[in-house]
Coordinates of C-alpha atoms and ligand atoms in Angstrom, one line a residue:
M1 CA -0.1 0.0 0.0
Y2 CA 2.8 2.3 1.1
L3 CA 4.7 1.8 -2.2
R4 CA 1.5 2.3 -4.4
N5 CA 0.6 5.5 -2.5
N6 CA 4.3 6.7 -3.0
M7 CA 4.2 5.8 -6.7
R8 CA 0.8 7.8 -6.9
N9 CA 2.5 10.8 -5.3
F10 CA 5.4 10.6 -7.5
I11 CA 3.3 10.5 -10.6
S12 CA 1.2 13.4 -9.3
L13 CA 4.3 15.5 -8.6
C14 CA 5.7 14.7 -12.1
C15 CA 2.4 15.9 -13.6
L16 CA 2.4 19.0 -11.6
L17 CA 6.1 19.8 -12.3
F18 CA 5.3 19.1 -16.1
I19 CA 2.4 21.5 -16.0
A20 CA 4.2 24.1 -13.9
G21 CA 7.4 23.7 -16.0
K22 CA 5.5 24.1 -19.3
V23 CA 3.4 27.1 -18.7
A24 CA 4.9 29.4 -16.1
A25 CA 8.5 30.6 -15.4
Q26 CA 7.6 32.0 -12.0
D27 CA 6.0 30.1 -9.1
S28 CA 2.5 28.8 -9.7
L29 CA -0.1 31.4 -9.1
I30 CA -1.8 31.4 -5.6
T31 CA -5.4 31.9 -6.3
N32 CA -8.2 33.4 -4.1
I33 CA -5.7 36.0 -2.8
Q34 CA -8.6 38.0 -1.4
S35 CA -9.1 35.2 1.1
R36 CA -5.5 35.1 2.3
K37 CA -3.8 36.9 5.0
S38 CA -1.8 39.6 3.4
L39 CA 0.1 42.8 3.9
D40 CA -1.0 45.5 1.5
L41 CA 1.9 47.0 -0.3
N42 CA -0.2 49.5 -2.3
G43 CA 0.3 53.3 -1.9
K44 CA 3.2 55.8 -2.6
W45 CA 6.3 54.1 -4.0
Q46 CA 9.5 56.0 -4.9
Y47 CA 10.6 55.8 -8.4
I48 CA 13.5 56.3 -10.9
V49 CA 12.9 56.9 -14.7
D50 CA 15.7 54.9 -16.4
P51 CA 15.3 54.9 -20.3
Y52 CA 18.9 53.6 -20.8
E53 CA 18.4 50.9 -18.1
T54 CA 21.5 52.2 -16.4
G55 CA 20.3 50.5 -13.2
F56 CA 20.4 47.1 -15.0
Y57 CA 23.3 47.1 -17.4
D58 CA 26.8 48.3 -17.1
Y59 CA 28.3 50.7 -19.7
R60 CA 29.1 47.8 -21.9
Y61 CA 25.5 46.9 -21.7
K62 CA 26.2 43.7 -19.7
E63 CA 23.6 42.9 -17.0
L64 CA 25.0 44.1 -13.7
N65 CA 26.0 41.5 -11.1
E66 CA 23.5 40.9 -8.3
K67 CA 26.0 42.3 -5.7
N68 CA 26.8 45.6 -7.7
G69 CA 26.1 48.5 -5.5
D70 CA 25.4 50.6 -8.7
A71 CA 22.4 48.5 -9.6
Y72 CA 19.0 50.2 -9.0
W73 CA 17.8 47.3 -7.0
N74 CA 19.9 48.7 -4.2
S75 CA 18.8 51.8 -2.2
G76 CA 21.6 54.1 -3.6
I77 CA 22.4 55.4 0.0
P78 CA 26.1 55.9 0.2
A79 CA 27.8 54.0 3.0
N80 CA 29.7 57.2 3.9
K81 CA 30.2 60.8 2.6
S82 CA 32.9 59.9 0.1
E83 CA 31.2 56.9 -1.5
K84 CA 30.0 57.7 -5.1
K85 CA 26.3 56.8 -5.8
E86 CA 24.5 58.0 -9.0
H87 CA 21.1 56.8 -8.1
G88 CA 18.7 56.9 -5.2
Y89 CA 15.2 57.0 -4.0
I90 CA 13.5 59.9 -2.3
D91 CA 10.0 61.0 -1.7
K92 CA 10.3 63.9 -4.2
Y93 CA 10.0 61.3 -6.8
S94 CA 7.0 59.2 -5.7
I95 CA 4.1 57.5 -7.7
D96 CA 1.0 55.7 -6.8
V97 CA 0.6 52.0 -6.9
P98 CA -1.6 50.6 -8.2
G99 CA -1.9 52.8 -11.3
D100 CA -0.2 53.3 -14.6
W101 CA 2.5 55.9 -14.7
N102 CA 1.1 57.6 -17.9
H103 CA -1.7 59.5 -16.2
Q104 CA 0.3 60.4 -13.1
K105 CA 2.9 62.8 -14.6
P106 CA 2.5 64.8 -17.8
E107 CA 6.0 63.7 -18.7
F108 CA 4.9 60.0 -18.6
T109 CA 2.0 60.3 -21.0
Y110 CA 3.8 58.8 -24.0
Y111 CA 6.7 57.2 -22.0
E112 CA 7.7 53.7 -23.0
G113 CA 10.8 52.4 -21.3
T114 CA 11.9 51.3 -17.8
I115 CA 10.8 53.0 -14.5
W116 CA 12.1 51.5 -11.2
Y117 CA 9.7 51.3 -8.4
K118 CA 10.9 51.1 -4.7
K119 CA 8.9 50.4 -1.5
S120 CA 10.2 49.9 2.0
F121 CA 8.2 48.0 4.5
D122 CA 8.3 46.4 8.0
Y123 CA 7.3 42.9 8.5
A124 CA 6.3 41.2 11.8
K125 CA 7.0 37.5 11.2
P126 CA 4.1 35.4 12.5
A127 CA 4.8 32.8 15.3
N128 CA 3.8 29.9 13.2
E129 CA 5.8 28.6 10.4
C130 CA 4.6 29.9 7.0
K131 CA 5.6 30.9 3.6
Q132 CA 5.5 34.3 2.0
Y133 CA 4.9 35.5 -1.5
I134 CA 5.0 38.9 -3.1
Y135 CA 1.9 39.0 -5.3
F136 CA 1.2 41.3 -8.2
G137 CA -2.3 41.7 -9.7
A138 CA -0.6 42.9 -13.0
V139 CA 2.5 44.8 -14.2
N140 CA 2.7 46.0 -17.9
Y141 CA 4.8 44.7 -19.4
R142 CA 8.0 43.1 -18.0
A143 CA 8.6 43.1 -14.1
D144 CA 12.0 42.2 -12.6
V145 CA 11.4 41.9 -8.9
Y146 CA 14.0 42.3 -6.2
L147 CA 13.8 42.1 -2.4
N148 CA 16.6 43.2 -0.1
G149 CA 19.1 43.0 -3.0
K150 CA 18.0 39.6 -4.1
K151 CA 16.3 38.9 -7.4
L152 CA 13.0 37.1 -6.8
G153 CA 12.1 36.6 -10.4
M154 CA 10.9 38.1 -13.8
H155 CA 7.5 38.0 -15.3
K156 CA 6.3 39.2 -18.7
G157 CA 2.6 39.9 -19.6
G158 CA 0.9 43.1 -18.9
F159 CA -2.6 41.9 -17.6
T160 CA -2.3 38.7 -15.5
P161 CA -1.3 38.1 -11.9
F162 CA 1.9 36.5 -10.8
N163 CA 3.8 35.9 -7.5
F164 CA 7.3 35.1 -6.3
E165 CA 8.2 33.0 -3.2
V166 CA 10.3 34.9 -0.6
P167 CA 13.2 32.6 0.3
A168 CA 13.3 31.9 4.0
G169 CA 15.3 34.2 6.0
L170 CA 15.3 37.0 3.5
L171 CA 12.6 39.1 5.2
K172 CA 13.7 41.6 8.0
D173 CA 11.6 43.0 10.7
K174 CA 12.5 46.6 9.5
D175 CA 13.0 48.3 6.2
N176 CA 12.5 45.6 3.7
L177 CA 13.6 46.9 0.3
L178 CA 11.2 45.9 -2.5
V179 CA 12.3 47.1 -5.9
V180 CA 10.5 46.4 -9.3
K181 CA 12.0 47.3 -12.7
V182 CA 9.1 47.8 -15.0
D183 CA 9.5 48.0 -18.7
N184 CA 6.6 48.6 -21.0
K185 CA 8.5 48.8 -24.3
R186 CA 6.7 47.0 -27.2
Y187 CA 8.5 44.2 -29.1
A188 CA 7.4 42.3 -32.3
D189 CA 7.9 38.9 -30.4
E190 CA 5.8 39.9 -27.4
V191 CA 2.1 39.3 -26.7
P192 CA 0.6 41.8 -27.7
T193 CA 3.0 42.8 -30.5
L194 CA 4.1 46.2 -31.7
N195 CA 0.9 47.4 -33.0
T196 CA -2.3 47.8 -30.9
D197 CA -5.3 50.1 -31.0
W198 CA -5.1 51.0 -27.3
W199 CA -2.7 53.0 -25.0
N200 CA 0.3 51.4 -23.8
Y201 CA -0.2 52.2 -20.2
G202 CA 3.0 51.1 -18.2
G203 CA 3.5 50.4 -14.6
I204 CA 2.4 48.5 -11.6
T205 CA -1.2 48.7 -12.6
R206 CA -2.9 46.5 -10.2
D207 CA -2.6 45.6 -6.4
V208 CA 0.7 44.3 -4.7
K209 CA 0.5 42.3 -1.5
L210 CA 2.9 40.4 0.7
V211 CA 0.9 37.1 1.1
E212 CA 1.3 34.7 4.0
V213 CA 0.3 31.0 3.6
P214 CA 1.1 27.9 5.8
A215 CA 4.1 25.7 4.9
T216 CA 1.7 23.2 3.1
Y217 CA -1.1 25.3 1.9
I218 CA -4.0 25.1 -0.8
R219 CA -2.4 26.9 -3.8
D220 CA -5.5 26.5 -6.0
F221 CA -8.8 24.7 -6.4
V222 CA -11.5 24.6 -8.9
I223 CA -15.2 23.4 -8.5
Q224 CA -17.5 23.8 -11.3
L225 CA -20.6 22.1 -12.6
K226 CA -19.8 19.4 -15.1
K227 CA -21.1 20.3 -18.6
P228 CA -24.1 17.8 -19.1
V229 CA -23.5 15.2 -21.9
N230 CA -25.7 14.5 -24.9
G231 CA -28.1 17.3 -23.9
Q232 CA -29.1 15.8 -20.5
A233 CA -30.6 18.3 -18.2
I234 CA -28.7 19.3 -15.1
G235 CA -30.8 17.4 -12.9
K236 CA -31.8 17.4 -9.2
Q237 CA -28.2 16.5 -8.0
P238 CA -25.8 18.4 -10.3
E239 CA -22.5 16.7 -10.9
V240 CA -19.4 18.8 -9.8
S241 CA -16.0 18.3 -11.2
G242 CA -12.8 19.9 -10.1
W243 CA -9.6 19.5 -8.3
V244 CA -7.4 20.8 -5.4
K245 CA -3.7 21.7 -5.8
L246 CA -1.5 21.8 -2.8
N247 CA 1.9 23.5 -2.9
D248 CA 3.6 20.4 -1.8
I249 CA 3.2 16.7 -1.3
P250 CA 1.9 16.5 2.3
A251 CA 4.3 14.7 4.6
S252 CA 1.5 12.9 6.3
A253 CA -1.7 11.8 4.6
Q254 CA -4.0 14.6 4.5
N255 CA -7.7 14.9 4.0
I256 CA -9.2 17.6 1.9
T257 CA -12.6 18.8 3.1
V258 CA -14.9 20.6 0.8
Q259 CA -17.8 22.5 2.5
I260 CA -20.8 24.6 1.2
P261 CA -22.5 25.7 4.4
E262 CA -25.7 27.0 2.8
L263 CA -26.2 23.6 1.2
K264 CA -25.4 21.8 4.5
F265 CA -22.8 20.1 2.4
S266 CA -19.4 18.7 3.6
K267 CA -17.4 16.0 2.1
Q268 CA -13.8 14.6 2.8
F269 CA -11.4 13.5 0.1
A270 CA -8.2 11.7 0.8
A271 CA -5.4 13.9 -0.7
T272 CA -3.7 11.9 -3.4
G273 CA -0.6 14.2 -3.5
A274 CA -0.1 17.7 -4.8
L275 CA -3.1 17.3 -7.2
T276 CA -6.3 15.7 -5.9
Q277 CA -9.2 15.3 -8.4
L278 CA -12.7 16.0 -7.1
S279 CA -16.1 14.6 -8.4
F280 CA -19.2 14.7 -6.4
K281 CA -22.9 15.4 -6.6
L282 CA -24.6 18.5 -4.9
P283 CA -27.9 18.6 -3.3
K284 CA -30.4 20.8 -5.3
V285 CA -28.7 24.2 -6.0
Q286 CA -30.1 27.5 -7.3
L287 CA -28.3 27.8 -10.6
W288 CA -26.4 31.0 -11.4
S289 CA -27.9 33.1 -14.2
P290 CA -28.2 36.8 -15.1
E291 CA -31.6 36.7 -13.6
T292 CA -30.6 34.8 -10.4
P293 CA -26.7 35.5 -9.9
K294 CA -26.6 33.1 -6.8
L295 CA -23.2 32.6 -5.3
Y296 CA -22.4 30.0 -2.6
K297 CA -19.6 30.1 -0.1
V298 CA -17.3 27.3 -0.8
I299 CA -14.7 26.3 1.7
V300 CA -11.8 24.2 1.0
S301 CA -9.6 23.0 4.0
T302 CA -6.9 20.5 5.0
S303 CA -5.5 19.9 8.4
S304 CA -2.9 22.9 7.9
D305 CA -4.9 25.2 5.7
K306 CA -8.2 26.8 4.7
T307 CA -9.4 28.9 1.8
E308 CA -12.8 29.9 0.5
D309 CA -14.4 31.4 -2.6
K310 CA -17.9 32.4 -3.6
I311 CA -18.9 30.2 -6.6
G312 CA -22.0 30.2 -8.8
F313 CA -23.0 27.1 -10.3
R314 CA -24.1 27.1 -14.0
T315 CA -23.5 25.4 -17.3
I316 CA -22.7 26.9 -20.5
E317 CA -22.8 25.0 -23.8
A318 CA -22.6 25.3 -27.6
R319 CA -25.0 22.5 -28.9
G320 CA -25.0 22.6 -32.6
P321 CA -26.1 26.2 -33.6
Q322 CA -27.4 26.8 -30.1
L323 CA -26.0 28.6 -27.2
L324 CA -27.3 27.2 -23.8
L325 CA -27.0 28.6 -20.4
N326 CA -28.2 26.1 -17.8
G327 CA -29.6 24.0 -20.8
K328 CA -31.7 26.9 -22.1
P329 CA -31.1 29.1 -25.2
V330 CA -29.6 32.5 -24.2
F331 CA -29.0 35.6 -26.4
L332 CA -26.0 37.7 -25.4
R333 CA -26.8 41.5 -25.3
G334 CA -23.1 42.4 -25.0
I335 CA -20.7 45.4 -25.2
C336 CA -17.1 45.6 -25.6
I337 CA -15.1 47.3 -22.8
H338 CA -11.6 48.3 -22.4
G339 CA -9.9 48.3 -19.0
E340 CA -9.8 52.1 -18.9
I341 CA -11.4 55.0 -16.9
P342 CA -11.6 57.6 -19.7
Q343 CA -12.5 60.5 -17.4
E344 CA -9.1 60.2 -15.6
V345 CA -7.3 58.8 -18.8
R346 CA -6.0 55.8 -16.8
R347 CA -6.1 52.0 -16.5
A348 CA -9.0 50.7 -14.4
Y349 CA -8.0 48.8 -11.2
S350 CA -10.3 49.5 -8.4
Q351 CA -13.6 48.2 -7.1
Q352 CA -15.1 51.6 -8.0
D353 CA -13.8 51.3 -11.4
A354 CA -15.3 48.0 -11.9
E355 CA -18.6 49.4 -10.7
Q356 CA -18.5 52.2 -13.1
L357 CA -17.9 50.0 -16.1
L358 CA -20.5 47.4 -15.3
N359 CA -23.1 50.0 -14.3
Q360 CA -22.6 51.6 -17.7
A361 CA -23.1 48.2 -19.4
H362 CA -26.1 47.5 -17.2
E363 CA -27.6 50.8 -18.2
L364 CA -27.2 49.9 -21.9
G365 CA -29.3 46.9 -21.2
C366 CA -26.4 44.3 -21.4
N367 CA -26.4 40.8 -19.9
M368 CA -22.8 40.3 -21.1
V369 CA -19.5 42.1 -21.5
R370 CA -16.5 41.4 -23.8
L371 CA -13.4 42.4 -21.6
A372 CA -11.2 43.6 -24.6
H373 CA -8.4 42.7 -25.5
Y374 CA -6.8 41.4 -22.4
P375 CA -7.6 40.1 -19.0
H376 CA -9.1 42.9 -16.8
D377 CA -8.7 43.3 -13.0
E378 CA -10.0 40.5 -10.9
K379 CA -12.4 42.9 -9.1
I380 CA -14.5 43.2 -12.4
T381 CA -15.0 39.4 -13.0
R382 CA -15.9 39.0 -9.3
L383 CA -18.4 42.0 -9.7
A384 CA -19.8 40.4 -12.8
D385 CA -20.5 37.1 -10.7
S386 CA -22.4 39.2 -8.3
L387 CA -24.3 41.3 -10.8
G388 CA -25.2 38.4 -13.0
I389 CA -23.3 39.8 -16.2
M390 CA -21.8 37.1 -18.4
V391 CA -18.2 37.7 -19.4
W392 CA -15.9 37.1 -22.5
S393 CA -12.4 37.1 -21.3
E394 CA -9.6 37.4 -23.7
I395 CA -5.7 37.2 -24.0
P396 CA -4.0 40.0 -26.0
V397 CA -3.2 37.7 -29.0
Y398 CA -4.1 40.7 -31.1
W399 CA -3.6 41.4 -34.9
T400 CA 0.0 40.5 -36.2
I401 CA 1.5 38.5 -33.6
D402 CA 4.8 36.6 -34.5
F403 CA 3.0 33.3 -35.0
G404 CA 5.9 31.4 -36.5
N405 CA 8.0 32.0 -33.3
A406 CA 7.9 29.1 -30.8
P407 CA 8.7 31.2 -27.7
V408 CA 5.9 33.7 -28.6
L409 CA 3.5 30.8 -28.3
E410 CA 4.8 29.9 -24.9
K411 CA 4.3 33.5 -23.8
A412 CA 0.7 33.4 -25.1
K413 CA 0.2 30.1 -23.3
A414 CA 1.6 31.5 -20.1
Q415 CA -0.9 34.4 -20.3
L416 CA -3.7 32.0 -21.1
N417 CA -2.7 29.9 -18.2
E418 CA -2.6 32.9 -15.7
M419 CA -5.9 34.2 -17.0
I420 CA -7.7 30.8 -16.6
T421 CA -6.0 30.0 -13.3
R422 CA -7.0 33.3 -11.8
D423 CA -10.7 33.1 -12.8
H424 CA -11.7 29.4 -13.4
N425 CA -14.2 29.7 -10.5
R426 CA -16.0 32.8 -11.9
A427 CA -19.5 31.9 -12.9
S428 CA -19.8 35.0 -15.1
I429 CA -17.1 33.9 -17.3
I430 CA -18.6 31.8 -20.2
I431 CA -16.1 32.4 -22.9
W432 CA -12.2 32.2 -23.0
S433 CA -11.0 34.1 -26.1
V434 CA -7.6 33.2 -27.5
G435 CA -7.3 36.3 -29.7
N436 CA -8.7 39.0 -32.0
E437 CA -8.6 39.6 -35.6
T438 CA -5.4 37.6 -36.4
P439 CA -4.6 37.5 -40.1
V440 CA -5.4 34.1 -41.6
S441 CA -2.4 31.8 -42.5
P442 CA -1.6 28.2 -41.9
T443 CA 1.1 29.4 -39.3
R444 CA -1.4 31.5 -37.5
T445 CA -4.2 29.0 -37.4
N446 CA -1.8 26.3 -36.1
F447 CA -0.7 28.8 -33.4
M448 CA -4.3 29.7 -32.5
H449 CA -5.4 26.1 -32.6
N450 CA -2.6 25.3 -30.0
L451 CA -4.0 27.9 -27.8
I452 CA -7.5 26.5 -28.1
I453 CA -6.3 22.9 -27.3
R454 CA -4.4 24.4 -24.2
A455 CA -7.5 26.5 -23.0
K456 CA -9.6 23.2 -23.1
Q457 CA -6.9 21.3 -21.2
L458 CA -7.0 24.0 -18.5
D459 CA -10.9 24.3 -18.4
D460 CA -13.4 22.1 -20.1
T461 CA -16.4 23.7 -18.6
R462 CA -16.5 26.9 -20.7
L463 CA -16.6 27.9 -24.4
V464 CA -13.4 28.9 -26.3
S465 CA -13.6 31.4 -29.0
A466 CA -11.8 34.2 -30.8
A467 CA -12.7 37.2 -33.1
L468 CA -12.4 35.6 -36.4
E469 CA -11.8 36.9 -39.9
V470 CA -14.7 37.4 -42.5
N471 CA -14.4 36.4 -46.2
Y472 CA -15.9 39.5 -47.9
S473 CA -15.0 38.1 -51.4
S474 CA -17.6 35.3 -51.6
G475 CA -19.5 37.5 -54.0
K476 CA -23.2 38.8 -54.2
D477 CA -24.3 40.3 -50.9
V478 CA -23.3 37.4 -48.6
N479 CA -20.4 37.7 -46.2
V480 CA -19.1 34.3 -45.0
V481 CA -17.4 33.6 -41.7
D482 CA -15.2 30.8 -43.0
D483 CA -12.1 31.5 -41.2
P484 CA -10.3 28.0 -40.8
L485 CA -10.0 28.7 -37.1
G486 CA -13.7 28.4 -36.9
E487 CA -13.2 24.5 -37.2
F488 CA -11.7 24.6 -33.7
V489 CA -13.8 27.2 -31.7
D490 CA -17.1 26.5 -29.9
L491 CA -18.6 29.9 -30.8
V492 CA -18.0 31.4 -34.2
A493 CA -17.4 35.1 -33.4
F494 CA -16.4 37.8 -36.0
N495 CA -15.9 41.7 -36.1
E496 CA -17.7 43.7 -38.8
Y497 CA -17.7 47.4 -39.5
L498 CA -20.1 47.5 -42.4
G499 CA -20.7 51.2 -43.0
W500 CA -17.6 52.4 -41.2
Y501 CA -14.6 50.7 -42.6
G502 CA -16.5 49.5 -45.7
G503 CA -19.1 51.4 -47.6
S504 CA -21.9 53.4 -45.9
P505 CA -24.4 52.2 -43.4
D506 CA -27.2 51.5 -45.9
K507 CA -24.9 48.6 -47.2
C508 CA -26.4 46.7 -44.2
R509 CA -29.8 46.6 -46.0
T510 CA -28.5 44.3 -48.7
T511 CA -26.0 42.3 -46.8
N512 CA -26.4 38.8 -45.4
W513 CA -24.1 36.7 -43.3
S514 CA -23.4 33.0 -43.2
T515 CA -20.9 30.5 -41.8
P516 CA -20.2 26.9 -42.9
Y517 CA -19.8 25.9 -39.3
N518 CA -22.8 24.3 -37.4
K519 CA -22.1 26.5 -34.4
P520 CA -23.5 29.6 -32.7
L521 CA -22.7 32.9 -34.6
F522 CA -21.7 36.0 -32.6
I523 CA -20.8 39.5 -33.7
S524 CA -17.8 40.4 -31.4
E525 CA -17.4 44.0 -32.7
T526 CA -19.3 46.5 -34.7
G527 CA -19.1 50.3 -34.3
A528 CA -18.6 53.8 -35.7
E529 CA -17.0 56.9 -34.4
A530 CA -18.7 60.0 -33.2
K531 CA -17.3 63.1 -31.4
T532 CA -19.9 64.0 -28.7
G533 CA -21.8 67.3 -29.5
F534 CA -20.6 67.2 -33.1
H535 CA -24.1 67.4 -34.9
A536 CA -24.5 67.3 -38.7
D537 CA -26.6 65.2 -41.3
S538 CA -26.2 61.5 -41.1
L539 CA -23.8 61.5 -44.0
T540 CA -21.3 63.5 -42.1
R541 CA -18.5 61.2 -40.7
F542 CA -17.8 61.6 -37.0
S543 CA -21.1 63.3 -36.3
E544 CA -23.4 61.7 -33.6
E545 CA -26.0 61.4 -36.4
Y546 CA -23.7 59.3 -38.6
Q547 CA -23.1 56.9 -35.6
E548 CA -26.9 56.9 -34.8
W549 CA -27.5 56.0 -38.5
Y550 CA -24.9 53.3 -38.4
F551 CA -26.6 51.6 -35.6
K552 CA -30.0 52.0 -37.0
E553 CA -29.0 50.2 -40.2
Q554 CA -27.0 47.6 -38.1
V555 CA -30.0 46.8 -35.8
A556 CA -32.1 46.2 -38.8
M557 CA -29.5 43.8 -40.2
F558 CA -29.2 42.0 -36.8
K559 CA -33.0 41.3 -37.2
R560 CA -32.2 39.4 -40.4
M561 CA -29.2 37.4 -39.1
P562 CA -29.4 33.5 -39.5
A563 CA -31.0 31.3 -36.9
N564 CA -27.7 30.6 -35.2
F565 CA -27.1 34.3 -34.3
V566 CA -26.8 34.2 -30.6
G567 CA -25.6 37.8 -29.7
L568 CA -23.3 40.6 -30.1
S569 CA -20.8 42.9 -28.4
P570 CA -20.6 46.2 -30.3
W571 CA -17.4 48.2 -30.3
V572 CA -17.2 49.9 -27.8
M573 CA -18.9 51.1 -24.6
A574 CA -16.8 54.3 -24.0
D575 CA -14.3 56.4 -26.1
F576 CA -10.8 55.2 -25.3
R577 CA -7.2 56.4 -25.7
S578 CA -5.3 55.3 -28.8
P579 CA -2.0 56.5 -30.4
K580 CA -3.4 55.6 -33.7
R581 CA -6.4 58.0 -33.7
N582 CA -5.1 61.4 -34.8
N583 CA -7.8 63.2 -36.7
P584 CA -7.2 66.7 -35.1
L585 CA -10.8 67.8 -35.0
Y586 CA -12.6 64.6 -33.9
Q587 CA -10.0 62.1 -32.3
E588 CA -7.0 63.8 -30.9
G589 CA -5.7 60.4 -29.6
W590 CA -9.0 59.1 -28.8
N591 CA -10.9 56.2 -30.5
R592 CA -14.4 57.7 -30.7
K593 CA -16.5 54.6 -31.2
G594 CA -17.9 54.8 -27.7
L595 CA -21.6 54.8 -27.1
Y596 CA -20.6 56.8 -24.0
D597 CA -18.0 59.6 -24.5
D598 CA -14.8 60.1 -22.3
K599 CA -16.9 62.1 -19.8
G600 CA -19.5 59.4 -19.4
N601 CA -22.1 61.2 -21.7
K602 CA -24.5 59.0 -23.8
K603 CA -24.2 59.6 -27.6
K604 CA -27.5 59.5 -29.7
A605 CA -26.4 55.9 -30.9
F606 CA -26.5 54.6 -27.3
Y607 CA -30.4 54.8 -27.3
I608 CA -30.6 52.8 -30.7
L609 CA -28.8 50.0 -29.2
Q610 CA -30.4 50.3 -25.8
N611 CA -33.8 50.1 -27.4
Y612 CA -32.7 47.0 -29.4
Y613 CA -31.7 45.4 -26.2
K614 CA -34.9 46.2 -24.5
Q615 CA -36.7 44.4 -27.3
K616 CA -34.4 41.3 -27.1
S617 CA -34.9 41.2 -23.4
A618 CA -38.6 41.3 -23.8
E619 CA -38.4 38.5 -26.3
A620 CA -36.5 36.4 -23.9
L621 CA -39.0 37.0 -21.1
N622 CA -41.9 35.9 -23.5
R623 CA -40.0 32.9 -24.7
Ligands
LIG1 C1 -10.7 46.3 -34.4 C2 -10.1 46.0 -33.2 C3 -10.3 47.0 -32.0 C4 -10.2 48.3 -32.6 C5 -11.4 48.5 -33.6 C6 -11.4 49.9 -34.3 O1 -11.7 45.4 -34.8 O2 -10.5 44.7 -32.6 O3 -9.4 46.8 -31.0 O4 -10.2 49.4 -31.7 O5 -11.4 47.5 -34.6 O6 -11.0 49.9 -35.4 O7 -11.9 50.9 -33.6

């Protein structure tokens, strides 16, 4: 028995090491951070702007040795009055964390390069033995993290969380020196690549915490309703699948307990090593839906640790041409949202920001949001859970990624892994998207297919999609969504701008859409620009009347879509910053396709879409 157990542990550890080694260079993500004891490291940090990376390379451009006192991961305080120091951190140069740097100083508006962040903090070590991690909600784009002069690790990817374990003995009671080198330069072989239609906000853009966990702790767990097979109903005792991941193989046999107090449910499982699969039936539950966004407290505990999350139980399926939520057809009344607060021209990161964005979507009459084009802050997906708003969550595999470059695929997989790992218990998320408007080629389709396979390996309870390309050359007035990637996605989604990028809005009257795939069809973008307050006739570009006409023609076309049309997420909820939008009268560095402007005012087109969504909502109620 002992031998068999150990063999099982060994195999589990190999699987875990294989998964960990494949997808993430840094320590595997600790999830459910909000339920962990942590020291909040948000607030004022001191900084050094370092466009030539003098703090990282010597004058021959070789990486400085870790012990080199001139490196900017050291404080820069001279040991005595004669010692030469050419860097340092003082309050005069302070910046807020979380928050992009671009909106905090006028000189940073367009800055792309390195800025060093420094925070000193005291730390009272707890009596019981525990591990400490430095956790970042997101840093755009590359973060090199140092604590008390020692490098903890490096992370790339501007929109997903990561954490580094603090080696035992490194933390001091007083004046711990945490330094982060943040570099937001764009590169052809990164994800995203050089070209994006959004502002390259740099910095420590989300929360930073020092997290404490027991020596053997619950690193992550997922508990989700199993997708019904062959169209079975969910049933009186819904089947749950999932797993629990411990950070280490428990020395002594451990039991894992799953409790859902409100259901008077408690069940023990023998830990089978670092990874323990779960499968059990629940008593009758209230399913999560936009109408009833029911969340249950789920507690997972072992003899040494306890963590909890609020989980909604629902299923989402694409069955042939149908999109089914809890086994019933659902129409997605969506809108695309950037993670930006336009009133303050900055990245969104707070609870208040999440409330603003989702309240605007709710006012439009949405039951769904497409969080474009990158994973947004965890607060907005948790708020969507509570409000009952379905979510499309996406990694920034955007436009002309270097698809033939194997390391780029690994970078995309790492971001996909971090996105899904952080949010795999979020009932609101129904769709993982592996990209947007990527130009069709065999290399690209292979790259994207690899991401779809990976997404399904990580989570088989949700749909996988991407904004696909449209074939406009099929002749006559039928646009065909026959992107080869459509073979591998669950939802055939596409962006169309009929009447903005092609022809005028009346083209919608004679245009039809089709897809060769027997799958649900979804319009993931459609939109036109308007400068608030610019009024003219409807033929005048950038007038509110043009945008209004665009949406009137589009809505009439939506009403003629084929039977497998299951919804849309027009582009875009609010005007947003883009370096690509330089019409001096109407844009001035803003993409004006918002239905709200950058001050939160509604444009005339807002009411056209809101009215359509009222009609669709009434239809659903009368179904
Ligand atoms: C593209 C892209 C968006 C972009 C939009 C536009 O489809 O997906 O990121 O902002 O069109 O041109 O406004």
